[in-house]
Tab-separated table of C-alpha atoms and ligand atoms in Angstrom:
chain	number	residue	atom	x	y	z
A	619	UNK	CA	-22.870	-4.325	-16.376
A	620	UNK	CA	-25.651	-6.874	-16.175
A	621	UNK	CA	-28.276	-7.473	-13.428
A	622	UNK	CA	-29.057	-10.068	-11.135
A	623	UNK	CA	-31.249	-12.930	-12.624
A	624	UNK	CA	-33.602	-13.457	-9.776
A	625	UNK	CA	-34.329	-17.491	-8.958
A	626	UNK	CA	-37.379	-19.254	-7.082
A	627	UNK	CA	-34.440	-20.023	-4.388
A	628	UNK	CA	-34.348	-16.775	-2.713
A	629	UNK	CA	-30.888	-16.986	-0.810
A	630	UNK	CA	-30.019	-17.270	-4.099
A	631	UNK	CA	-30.639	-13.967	-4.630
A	632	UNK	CA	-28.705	-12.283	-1.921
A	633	UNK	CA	-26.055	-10.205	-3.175
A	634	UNK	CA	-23.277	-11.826	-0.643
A	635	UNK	CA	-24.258	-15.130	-2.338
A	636	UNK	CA	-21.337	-16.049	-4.180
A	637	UNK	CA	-23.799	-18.280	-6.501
A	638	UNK	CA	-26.254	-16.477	-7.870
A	639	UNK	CA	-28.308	-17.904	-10.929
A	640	UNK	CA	-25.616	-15.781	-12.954
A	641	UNK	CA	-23.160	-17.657	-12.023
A	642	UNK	CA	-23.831	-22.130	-11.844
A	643	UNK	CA	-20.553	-23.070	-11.419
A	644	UNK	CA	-19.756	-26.809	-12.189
A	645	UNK	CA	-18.472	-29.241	-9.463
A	646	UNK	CA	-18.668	-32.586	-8.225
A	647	UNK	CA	-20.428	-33.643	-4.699
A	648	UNK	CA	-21.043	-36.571	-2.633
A	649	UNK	CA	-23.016	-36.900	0.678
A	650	UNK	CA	-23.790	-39.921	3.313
A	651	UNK	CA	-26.253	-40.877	0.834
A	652	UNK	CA	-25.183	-40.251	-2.310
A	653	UNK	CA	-22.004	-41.828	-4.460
A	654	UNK	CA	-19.680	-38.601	-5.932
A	655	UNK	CA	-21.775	-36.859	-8.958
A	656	UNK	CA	-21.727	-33.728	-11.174
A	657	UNK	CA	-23.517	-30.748	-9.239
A	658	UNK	CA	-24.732	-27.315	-9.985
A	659	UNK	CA	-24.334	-24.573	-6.930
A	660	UNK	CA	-26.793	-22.298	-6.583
A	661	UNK	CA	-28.003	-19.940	-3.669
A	662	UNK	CA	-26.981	-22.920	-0.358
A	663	UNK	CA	-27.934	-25.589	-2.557
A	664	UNK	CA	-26.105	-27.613	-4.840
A	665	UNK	CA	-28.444	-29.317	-7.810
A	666	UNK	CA	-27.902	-32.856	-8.330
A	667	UNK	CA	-27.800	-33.082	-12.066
A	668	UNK	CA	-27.482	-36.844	-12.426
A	669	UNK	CA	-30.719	-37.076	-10.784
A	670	UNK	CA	-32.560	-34.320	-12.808
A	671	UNK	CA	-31.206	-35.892	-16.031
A	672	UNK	CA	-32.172	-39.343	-14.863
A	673	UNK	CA	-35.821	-37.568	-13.971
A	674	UNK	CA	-35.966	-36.660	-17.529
A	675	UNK	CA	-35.776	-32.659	-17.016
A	676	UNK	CA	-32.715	-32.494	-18.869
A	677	UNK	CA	-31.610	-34.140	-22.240
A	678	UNK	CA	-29.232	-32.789	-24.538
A	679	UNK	CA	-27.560	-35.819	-26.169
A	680	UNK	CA	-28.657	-39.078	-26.765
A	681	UNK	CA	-26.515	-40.492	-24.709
A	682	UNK	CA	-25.866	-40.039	-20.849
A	683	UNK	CA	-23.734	-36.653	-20.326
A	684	UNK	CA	-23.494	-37.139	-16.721
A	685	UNK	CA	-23.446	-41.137	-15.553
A	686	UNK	CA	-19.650	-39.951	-14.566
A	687	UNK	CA	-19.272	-38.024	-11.696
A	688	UNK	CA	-16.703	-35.405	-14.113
A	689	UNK	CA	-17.345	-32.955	-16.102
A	690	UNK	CA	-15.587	-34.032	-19.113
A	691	UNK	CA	-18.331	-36.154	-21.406
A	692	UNK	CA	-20.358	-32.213	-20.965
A	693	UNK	CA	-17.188	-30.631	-22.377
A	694	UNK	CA	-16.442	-33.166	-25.108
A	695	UNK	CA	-20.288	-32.730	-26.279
A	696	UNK	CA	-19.108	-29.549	-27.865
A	697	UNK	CA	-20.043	-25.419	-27.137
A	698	UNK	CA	-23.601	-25.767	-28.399
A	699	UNK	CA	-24.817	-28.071	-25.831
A	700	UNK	CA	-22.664	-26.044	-22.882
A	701	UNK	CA	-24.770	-22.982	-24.225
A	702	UNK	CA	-27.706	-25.742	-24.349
A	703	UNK	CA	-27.124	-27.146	-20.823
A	704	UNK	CA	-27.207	-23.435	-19.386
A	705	UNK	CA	-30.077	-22.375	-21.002
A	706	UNK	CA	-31.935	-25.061	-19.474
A	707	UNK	CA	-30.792	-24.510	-16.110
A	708	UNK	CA	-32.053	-21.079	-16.535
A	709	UNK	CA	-35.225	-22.021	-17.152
A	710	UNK	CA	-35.476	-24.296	-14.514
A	711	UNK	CA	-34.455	-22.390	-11.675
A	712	UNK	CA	-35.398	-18.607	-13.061
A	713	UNK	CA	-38.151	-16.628	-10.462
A	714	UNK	CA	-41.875	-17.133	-12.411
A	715	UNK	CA	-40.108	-19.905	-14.770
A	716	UNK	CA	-40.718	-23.113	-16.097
A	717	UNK	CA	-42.232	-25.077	-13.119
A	718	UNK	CA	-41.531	-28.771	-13.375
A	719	UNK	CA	-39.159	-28.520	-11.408
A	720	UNK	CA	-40.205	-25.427	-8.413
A	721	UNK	CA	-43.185	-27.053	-8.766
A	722	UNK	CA	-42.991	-30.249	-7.814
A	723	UNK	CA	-42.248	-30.969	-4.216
A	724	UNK	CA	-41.334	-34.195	-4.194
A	725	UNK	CA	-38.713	-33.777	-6.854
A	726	UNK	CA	-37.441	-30.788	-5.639
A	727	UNK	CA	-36.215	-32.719	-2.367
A	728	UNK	CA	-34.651	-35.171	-4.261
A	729	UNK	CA	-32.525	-33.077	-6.538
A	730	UNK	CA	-31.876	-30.013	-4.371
A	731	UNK	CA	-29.005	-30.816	-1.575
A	732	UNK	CA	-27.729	-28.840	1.094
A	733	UNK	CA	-24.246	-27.781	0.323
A	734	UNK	CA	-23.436	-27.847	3.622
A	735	UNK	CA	-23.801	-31.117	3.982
A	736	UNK	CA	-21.826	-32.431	0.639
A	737	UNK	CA	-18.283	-33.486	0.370
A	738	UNK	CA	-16.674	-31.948	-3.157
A	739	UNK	CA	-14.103	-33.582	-5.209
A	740	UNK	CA	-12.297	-33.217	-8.456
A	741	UNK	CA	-14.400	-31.304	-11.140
A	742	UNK	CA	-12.808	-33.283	-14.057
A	743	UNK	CA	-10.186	-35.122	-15.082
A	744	UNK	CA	-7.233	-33.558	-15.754
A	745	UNK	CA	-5.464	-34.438	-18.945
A	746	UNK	CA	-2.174	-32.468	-18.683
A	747	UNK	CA	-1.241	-29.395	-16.707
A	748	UNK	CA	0.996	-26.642	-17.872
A	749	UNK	CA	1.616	-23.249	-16.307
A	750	UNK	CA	2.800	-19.766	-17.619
A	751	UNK	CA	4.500	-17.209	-15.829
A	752	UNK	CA	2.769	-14.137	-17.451
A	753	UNK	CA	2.421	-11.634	-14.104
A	754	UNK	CA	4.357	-8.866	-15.267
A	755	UNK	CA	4.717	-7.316	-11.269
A	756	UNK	CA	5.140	-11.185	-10.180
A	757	UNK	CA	8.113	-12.229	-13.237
A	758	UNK	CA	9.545	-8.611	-12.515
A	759	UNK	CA	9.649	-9.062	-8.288
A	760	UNK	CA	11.042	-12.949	-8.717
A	761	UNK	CA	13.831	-11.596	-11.402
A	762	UNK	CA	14.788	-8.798	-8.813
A	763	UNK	CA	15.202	-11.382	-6.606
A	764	UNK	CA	17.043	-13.881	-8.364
A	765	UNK	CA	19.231	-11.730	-10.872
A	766	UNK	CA	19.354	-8.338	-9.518
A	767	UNK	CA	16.579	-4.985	-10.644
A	768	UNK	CA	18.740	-4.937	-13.982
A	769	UNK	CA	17.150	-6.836	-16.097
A	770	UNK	CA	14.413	-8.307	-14.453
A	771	UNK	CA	12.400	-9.749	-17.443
A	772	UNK	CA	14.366	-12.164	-19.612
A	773	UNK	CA	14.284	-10.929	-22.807
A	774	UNK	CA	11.946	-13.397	-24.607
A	775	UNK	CA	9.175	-12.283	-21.714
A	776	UNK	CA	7.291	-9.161	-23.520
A	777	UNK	CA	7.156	-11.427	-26.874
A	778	UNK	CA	5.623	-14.612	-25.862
A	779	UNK	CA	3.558	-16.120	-22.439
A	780	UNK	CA	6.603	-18.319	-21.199
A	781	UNK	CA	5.710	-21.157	-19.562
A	782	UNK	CA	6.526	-25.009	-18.647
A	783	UNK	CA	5.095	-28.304	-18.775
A	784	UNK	CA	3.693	-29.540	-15.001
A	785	UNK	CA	2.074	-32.364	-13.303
A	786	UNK	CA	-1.657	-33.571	-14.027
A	787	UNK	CA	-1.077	-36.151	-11.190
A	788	UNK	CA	-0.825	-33.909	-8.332
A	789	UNK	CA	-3.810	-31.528	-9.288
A	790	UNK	CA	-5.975	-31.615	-6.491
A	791	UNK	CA	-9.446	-30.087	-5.188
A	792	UNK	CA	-9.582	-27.503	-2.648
A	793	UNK	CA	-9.670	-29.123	0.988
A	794	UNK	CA	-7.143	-31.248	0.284
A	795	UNK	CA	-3.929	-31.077	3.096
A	796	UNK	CA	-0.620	-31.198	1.175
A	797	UNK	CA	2.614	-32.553	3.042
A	798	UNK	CA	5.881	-30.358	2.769
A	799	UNK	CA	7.905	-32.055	0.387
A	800	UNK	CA	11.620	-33.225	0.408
A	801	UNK	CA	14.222	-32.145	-1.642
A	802	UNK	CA	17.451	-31.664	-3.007
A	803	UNK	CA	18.480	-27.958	-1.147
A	804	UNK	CA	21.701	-25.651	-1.908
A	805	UNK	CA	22.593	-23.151	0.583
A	806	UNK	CA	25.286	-20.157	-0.520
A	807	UNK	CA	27.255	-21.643	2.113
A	808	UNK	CA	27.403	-24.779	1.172
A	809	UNK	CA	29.868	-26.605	-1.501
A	810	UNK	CA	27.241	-29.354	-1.966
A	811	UNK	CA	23.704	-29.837	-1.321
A	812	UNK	CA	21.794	-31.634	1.224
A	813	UNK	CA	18.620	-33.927	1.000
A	814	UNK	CA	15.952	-32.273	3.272
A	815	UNK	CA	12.403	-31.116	3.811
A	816	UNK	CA	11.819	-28.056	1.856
A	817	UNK	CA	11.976	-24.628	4.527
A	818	UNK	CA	10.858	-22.307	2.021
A	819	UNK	CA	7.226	-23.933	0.987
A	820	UNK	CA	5.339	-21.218	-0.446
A	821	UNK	CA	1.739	-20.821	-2.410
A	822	UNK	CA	1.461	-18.909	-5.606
A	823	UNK	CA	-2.218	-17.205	-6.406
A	824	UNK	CA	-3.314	-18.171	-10.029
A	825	UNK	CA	-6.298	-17.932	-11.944
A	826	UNK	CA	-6.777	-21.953	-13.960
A	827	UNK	CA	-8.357	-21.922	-17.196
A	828	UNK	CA	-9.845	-25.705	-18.377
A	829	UNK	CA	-9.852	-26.428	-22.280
A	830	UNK	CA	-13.084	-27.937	-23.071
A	831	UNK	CA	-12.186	-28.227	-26.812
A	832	UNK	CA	-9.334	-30.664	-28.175
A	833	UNK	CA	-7.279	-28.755	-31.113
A	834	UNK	CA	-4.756	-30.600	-32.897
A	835	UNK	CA	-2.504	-28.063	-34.966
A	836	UNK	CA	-1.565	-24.396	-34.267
A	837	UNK	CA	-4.995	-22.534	-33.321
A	838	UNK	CA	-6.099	-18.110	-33.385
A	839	UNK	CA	-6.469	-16.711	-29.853
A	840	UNK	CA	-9.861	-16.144	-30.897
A	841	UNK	CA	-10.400	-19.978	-31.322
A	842	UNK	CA	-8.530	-20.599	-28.093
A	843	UNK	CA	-10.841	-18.411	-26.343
A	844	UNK	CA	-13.719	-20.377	-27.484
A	845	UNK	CA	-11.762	-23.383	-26.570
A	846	UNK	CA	-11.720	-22.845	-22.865
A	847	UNK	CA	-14.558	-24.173	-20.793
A	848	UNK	CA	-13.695	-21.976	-17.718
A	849	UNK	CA	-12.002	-21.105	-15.179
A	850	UNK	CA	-10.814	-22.210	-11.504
A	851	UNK	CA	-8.481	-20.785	-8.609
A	852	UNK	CA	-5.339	-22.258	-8.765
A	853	UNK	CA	-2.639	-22.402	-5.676
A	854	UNK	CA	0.625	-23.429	-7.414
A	855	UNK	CA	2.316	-24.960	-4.660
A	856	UNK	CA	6.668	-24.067	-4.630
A	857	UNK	CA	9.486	-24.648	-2.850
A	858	UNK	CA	11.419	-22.132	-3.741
A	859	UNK	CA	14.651	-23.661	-2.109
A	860	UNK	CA	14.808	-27.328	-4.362
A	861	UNK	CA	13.162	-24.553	-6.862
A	862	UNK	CA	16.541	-22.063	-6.858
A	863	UNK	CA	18.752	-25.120	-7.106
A	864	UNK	CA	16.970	-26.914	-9.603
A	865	UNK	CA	15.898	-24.861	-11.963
A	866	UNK	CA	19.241	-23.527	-14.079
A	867	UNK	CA	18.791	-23.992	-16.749
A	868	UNK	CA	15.463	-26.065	-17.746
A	869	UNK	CA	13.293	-24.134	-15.320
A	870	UNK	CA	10.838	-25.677	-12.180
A	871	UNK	CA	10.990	-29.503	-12.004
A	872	UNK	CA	10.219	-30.948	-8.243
A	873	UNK	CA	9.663	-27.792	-6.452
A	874	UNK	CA	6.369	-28.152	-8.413
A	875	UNK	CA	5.240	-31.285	-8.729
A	876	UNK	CA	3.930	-31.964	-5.139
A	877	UNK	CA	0.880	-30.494	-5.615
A	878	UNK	CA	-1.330	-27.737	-7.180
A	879	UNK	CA	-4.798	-27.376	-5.476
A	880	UNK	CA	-7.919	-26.090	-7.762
A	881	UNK	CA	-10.818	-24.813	-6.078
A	882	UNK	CA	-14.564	-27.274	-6.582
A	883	UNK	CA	-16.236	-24.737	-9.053
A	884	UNK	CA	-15.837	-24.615	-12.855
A	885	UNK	CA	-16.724	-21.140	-13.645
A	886	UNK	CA	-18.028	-20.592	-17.165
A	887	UNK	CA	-17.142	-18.298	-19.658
A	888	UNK	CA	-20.656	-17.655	-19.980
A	889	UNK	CA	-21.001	-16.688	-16.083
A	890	UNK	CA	-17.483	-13.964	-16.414
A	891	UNK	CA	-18.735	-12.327	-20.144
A	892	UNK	CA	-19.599	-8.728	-18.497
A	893	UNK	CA	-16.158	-9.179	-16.506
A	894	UNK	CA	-14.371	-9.576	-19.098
A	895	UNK	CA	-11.472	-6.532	-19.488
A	896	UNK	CA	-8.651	-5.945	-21.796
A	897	UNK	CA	-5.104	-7.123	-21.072
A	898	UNK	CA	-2.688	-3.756	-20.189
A	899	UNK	CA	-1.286	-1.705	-23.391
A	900	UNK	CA	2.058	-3.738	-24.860
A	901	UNK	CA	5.440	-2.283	-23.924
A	902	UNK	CA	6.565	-3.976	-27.280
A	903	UNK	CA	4.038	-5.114	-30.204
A	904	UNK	CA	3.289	-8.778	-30.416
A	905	UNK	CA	3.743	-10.991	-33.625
A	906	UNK	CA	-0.038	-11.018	-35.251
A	907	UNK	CA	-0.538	-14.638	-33.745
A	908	UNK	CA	-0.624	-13.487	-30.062
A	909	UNK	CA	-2.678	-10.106	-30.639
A	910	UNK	CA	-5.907	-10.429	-28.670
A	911	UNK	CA	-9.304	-9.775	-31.004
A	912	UNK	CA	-11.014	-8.547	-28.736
A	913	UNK	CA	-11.246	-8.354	-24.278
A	914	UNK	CA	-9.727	-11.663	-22.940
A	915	UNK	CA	-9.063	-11.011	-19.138
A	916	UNK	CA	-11.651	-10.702	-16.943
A	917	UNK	CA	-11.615	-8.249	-13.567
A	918	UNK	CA	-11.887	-10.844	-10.832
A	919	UNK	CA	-11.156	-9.496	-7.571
A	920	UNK	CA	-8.665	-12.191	-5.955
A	921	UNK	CA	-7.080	-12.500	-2.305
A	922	UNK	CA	-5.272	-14.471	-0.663
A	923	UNK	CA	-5.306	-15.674	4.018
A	924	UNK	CA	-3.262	-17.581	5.832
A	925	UNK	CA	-4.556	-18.977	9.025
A	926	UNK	CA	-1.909	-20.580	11.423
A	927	UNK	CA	-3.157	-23.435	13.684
A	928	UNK	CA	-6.056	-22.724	16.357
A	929	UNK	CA	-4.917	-18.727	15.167
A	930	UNK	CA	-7.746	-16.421	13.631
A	931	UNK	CA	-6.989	-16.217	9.250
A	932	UNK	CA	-5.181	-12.899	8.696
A	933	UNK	CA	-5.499	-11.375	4.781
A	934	UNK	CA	-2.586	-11.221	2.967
A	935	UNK	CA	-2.663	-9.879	0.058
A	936	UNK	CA	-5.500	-8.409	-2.417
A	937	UNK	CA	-5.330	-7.920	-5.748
A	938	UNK	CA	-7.051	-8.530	-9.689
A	939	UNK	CA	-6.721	-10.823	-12.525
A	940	UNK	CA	-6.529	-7.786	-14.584
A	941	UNK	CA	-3.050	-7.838	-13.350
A	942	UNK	CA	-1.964	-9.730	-16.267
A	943	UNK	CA	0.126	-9.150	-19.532
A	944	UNK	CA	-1.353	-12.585	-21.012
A	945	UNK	CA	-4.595	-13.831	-21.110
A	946	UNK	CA	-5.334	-17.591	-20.855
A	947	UNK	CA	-6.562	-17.270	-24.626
A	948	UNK	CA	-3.008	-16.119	-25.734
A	949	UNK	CA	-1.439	-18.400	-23.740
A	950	UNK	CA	-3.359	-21.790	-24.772
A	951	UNK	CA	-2.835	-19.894	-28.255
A	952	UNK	CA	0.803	-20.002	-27.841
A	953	UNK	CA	0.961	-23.565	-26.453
A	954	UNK	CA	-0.444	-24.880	-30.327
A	955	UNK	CA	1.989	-22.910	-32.236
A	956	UNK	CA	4.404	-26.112	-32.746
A	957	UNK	CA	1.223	-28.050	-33.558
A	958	UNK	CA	1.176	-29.016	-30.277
A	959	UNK	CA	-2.219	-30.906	-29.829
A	960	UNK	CA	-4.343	-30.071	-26.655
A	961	UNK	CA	-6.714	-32.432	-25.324
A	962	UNK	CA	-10.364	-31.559	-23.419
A	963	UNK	CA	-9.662	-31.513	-19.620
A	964	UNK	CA	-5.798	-29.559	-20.114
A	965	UNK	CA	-5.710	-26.714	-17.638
A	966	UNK	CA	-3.137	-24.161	-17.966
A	967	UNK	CA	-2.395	-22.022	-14.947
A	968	UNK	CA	-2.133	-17.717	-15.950
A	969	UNK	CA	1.219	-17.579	-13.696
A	970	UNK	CA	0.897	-16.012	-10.199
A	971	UNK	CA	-0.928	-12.668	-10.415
A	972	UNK	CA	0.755	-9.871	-8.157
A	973	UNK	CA	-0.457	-6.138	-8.242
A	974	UNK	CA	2.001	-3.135	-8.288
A	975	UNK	CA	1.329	-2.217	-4.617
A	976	UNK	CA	3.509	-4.878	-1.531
A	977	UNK	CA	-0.349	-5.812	-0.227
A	978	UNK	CA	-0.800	-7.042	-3.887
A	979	UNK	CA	1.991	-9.776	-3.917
A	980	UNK	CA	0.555	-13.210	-5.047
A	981	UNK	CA	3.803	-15.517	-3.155
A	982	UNK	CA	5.596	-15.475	0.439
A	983	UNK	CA	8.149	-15.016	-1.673
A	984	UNK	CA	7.553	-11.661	-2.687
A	985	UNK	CA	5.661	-10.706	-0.062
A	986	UNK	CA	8.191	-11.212	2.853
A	987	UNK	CA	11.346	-9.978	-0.173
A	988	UNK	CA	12.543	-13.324	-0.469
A	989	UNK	CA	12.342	-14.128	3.139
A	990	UNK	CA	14.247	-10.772	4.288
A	991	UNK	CA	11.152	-9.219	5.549
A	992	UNK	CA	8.594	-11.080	7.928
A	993	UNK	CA	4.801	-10.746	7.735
A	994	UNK	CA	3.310	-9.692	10.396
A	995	UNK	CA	0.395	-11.867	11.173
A	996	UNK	CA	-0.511	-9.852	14.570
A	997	UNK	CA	-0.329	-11.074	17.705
A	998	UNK	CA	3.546	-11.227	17.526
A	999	UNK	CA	3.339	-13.842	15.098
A	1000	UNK	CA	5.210	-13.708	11.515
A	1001	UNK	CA	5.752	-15.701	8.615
A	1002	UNK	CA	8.440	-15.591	6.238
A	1003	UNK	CA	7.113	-18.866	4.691
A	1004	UNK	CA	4.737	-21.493	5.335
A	1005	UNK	CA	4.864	-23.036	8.242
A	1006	UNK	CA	3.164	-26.936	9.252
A	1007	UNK	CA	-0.095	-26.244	10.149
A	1008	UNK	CA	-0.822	-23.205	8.143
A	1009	UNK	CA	-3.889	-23.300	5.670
A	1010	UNK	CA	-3.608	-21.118	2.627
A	1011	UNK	CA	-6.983	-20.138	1.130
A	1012	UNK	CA	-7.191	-17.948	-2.055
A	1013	UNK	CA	-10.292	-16.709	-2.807
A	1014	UNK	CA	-12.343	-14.858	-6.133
A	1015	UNK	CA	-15.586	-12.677	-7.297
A	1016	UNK	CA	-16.243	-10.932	-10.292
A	1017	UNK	CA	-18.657	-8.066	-8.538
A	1018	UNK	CA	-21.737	-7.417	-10.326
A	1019	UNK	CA	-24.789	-4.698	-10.192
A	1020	UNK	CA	-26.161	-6.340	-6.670
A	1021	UNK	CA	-24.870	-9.510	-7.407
A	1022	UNK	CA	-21.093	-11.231	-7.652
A	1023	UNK	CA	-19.790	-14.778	-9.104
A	1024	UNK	CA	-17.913	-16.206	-6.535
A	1025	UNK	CA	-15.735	-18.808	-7.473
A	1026	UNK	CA	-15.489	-20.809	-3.791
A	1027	UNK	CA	-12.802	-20.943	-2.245
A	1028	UNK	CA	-9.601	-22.432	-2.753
A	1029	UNK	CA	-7.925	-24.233	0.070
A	1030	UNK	CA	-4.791	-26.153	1.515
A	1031	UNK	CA	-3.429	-26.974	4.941
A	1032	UNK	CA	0.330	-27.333	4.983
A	1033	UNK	CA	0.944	-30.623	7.031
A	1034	UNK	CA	4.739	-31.486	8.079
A	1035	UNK	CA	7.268	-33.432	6.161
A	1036	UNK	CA	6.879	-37.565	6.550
A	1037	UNK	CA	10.282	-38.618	7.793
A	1038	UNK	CA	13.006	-39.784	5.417
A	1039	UNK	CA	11.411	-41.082	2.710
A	1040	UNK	CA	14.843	-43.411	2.345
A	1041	UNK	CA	14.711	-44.411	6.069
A	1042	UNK	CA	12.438	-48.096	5.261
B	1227	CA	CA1	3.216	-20.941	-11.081
């Protein structure tokens, strides 16, 4: 496991840091002062990059890679410059380094802001948005559920990462609230179904992986792996009630498409390569095209609270990307077998990630048995599913020797239904 690179910012160096110099995560800022940009994190300080490429400290192309306050032109630049752009962070912020930039005073002031005191937004822009189902403990809970402990799995779910095509629209950065939606809802005792706000809103704890290179025909899991640009948390937002009645037989449609919150930081592949763990032994041998080359997942310790109006945040669940079956490499690798092109900026969400044990469940869903057994949140209060008010936060670190990568957090506030959206 590799060590801590030390940096000239010293809280930087504290092992509860979740942005060491291992780590520079990608994200966007603003402040009073300044219009939204691309920023580093590291240590309490986020590193205005705009500004140190306009102060001539970094230059990789000869054109501007970040005028925009995205991401994007950096990923359509191509790998060598994203290995180029790190390097060169590295240098500039690494303890006894280059010093044109700890040196200098003046500059340092300018390009070094107080997270604290910065607003984030969208990383980059989304192209399209597609998400997988490819928890084996989360796919085999939700078939109990819906079809009975049988046959949990469908039967095409051990051969390839199944999947379906969602929203870029509604992808949106951590802090934002999200409003319970309305739908279309189909009780057991009902002949017909009524138009309502969704009761059963519910979160489900992903990991988000962002292409950074455009493919246009069928590609190797070893090329889709060098592909993605990195990863986020990703809180696919469900109602599972317009979900159970909508979804025979072309799958999630509207209980979906409200929202799906990503958390500020882009975490690099570079940042996770000593994380990086194999995907569990197969229960049946994949055709040659999905077989992994080498270690694709990555052990990232995730969790997920729930904190109820003026309440205290109470921890639901804990558990590990390792979780699994399909890695984000065999997934995008599936997605190009038709010749399916993908374009920089698609993110593809792993499927929620539930561990065997209950206090591993990644959804309300499974965690309160499809609403049949309350959480207890203390304090005699309980949650089935979300209730207005409630924020959701999921949270990440890959844990290091004396250091971790944190990937920030990833939040939403559940505010209540607007009234009829037909009543105008
Ligand atoms: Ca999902």
């Amino acid at each position: 496991m590799s060590r801590l690179i030390r940096s000239w910012i010293e809280n930087a160096n504290y092992a509860a840091n979740p942005f060491p110099l291992n780590n520079l995560p990608y994200g966007v800022f603003s402040t009073e002062d300044l219009d939204p940009r691309c920023g580093v994190a590291i240590g309490d300080q986020i590193l205005d990059v705009r500004a140190l490429e306009e102060a001539g400290l970094v230059r990789l192309a000869s054109k501007s890679l970040f005028d925009q306050a995205i991401w994007n032109p950096l990923m359509e630049a191509g790998s060598s410059l994203w290995s180029a752009f790190r390097m060169r962070l590295i240098e500039l912020l690494i303890e006894g380094g280059e010093t044109s930039l700890s040196g200098n005073k003046e500059l340092r002031n300018r390009v070094l802001i107080n997270a604290a005191s910065a607003q984030l937004h969208m990383p980059i822009k989304v192209a399209e948005y597609t998400d997988f189902y490819s928890g084996k403990n989360h796919a085999t809970n939700v078939g109990t559920l819906l079809r009975g402990p049988e046959n949990p799995l469908p039967p095409n779910w051990l051969h390839i990462p199944i999947g379906y095509n969602g929203r870029a629209s509604s992808v949106v950065v951590s802090g934002t609230d999200i409003q319970r939606p309305w739908g279309q809802l189909k009780s057991p005792e009902f002949d017909t179904p009524i138009f309502a706000p969704s009761r059963r809103f519910d979160i489900e704890l992903e990991v988000g992986a962002i292409v950074g290179t455009a493919s246009t025909g069928p590609i190797t899991v070893a090329e889709a792996d060098n592909n993605i640009f990195g990863y986020v948390l990703l809180n696919d937002w469900s109602a599972r009630d317009i979900q159970a009645w909508e979804y025979h037989p072309l799958g999630p449609f509207q209980a979906k498409a409200t929202a799906t919150t990503i958390s500020p930081w882009i975490i690099t592949k570079a940042a996770l390569e000593p994380f990086r763990t194999p995907t569990p032994e197969r229960e049946k041998n994949l055709l040659p095209h999905l077989v992994e080359p080498r270690p694709l997942l990555y052990n990232i310790v995730l969790g997920v609270e729930l904190k109820p109006e003026g309440a205290e945040a109470t921890k639901l669940s804990a558990t590990n990307m390792d979780q699994l079956y399909y890695s984000s490499a065999q997934q995008l690798a599936h997605h190009t077998t038709s010749g399916c092109p993908m374009s920089v900026g698609d993110l593809l969400g792993t499927g929620t990630i539930s561990g065997s044990g209950k206090e591993e469940r990644g959804s309300l869903l499974e965690l309160s048995w499809g609403g049949k057994e309350p959480i207890d949140l203390g304090n005699g209060v309980s949650r089935t599913f979300i209730e207005d008010g409630d924020t959701l936060t999921l949270c990440g670190n890959a844990l290091g020797d004396g250091y971790r990568i944190g990937f920030g957090d990833c939040i939403g506030k559940v505010v209540a239904a607007a009234s009829d959206p037909y009543q105008r």
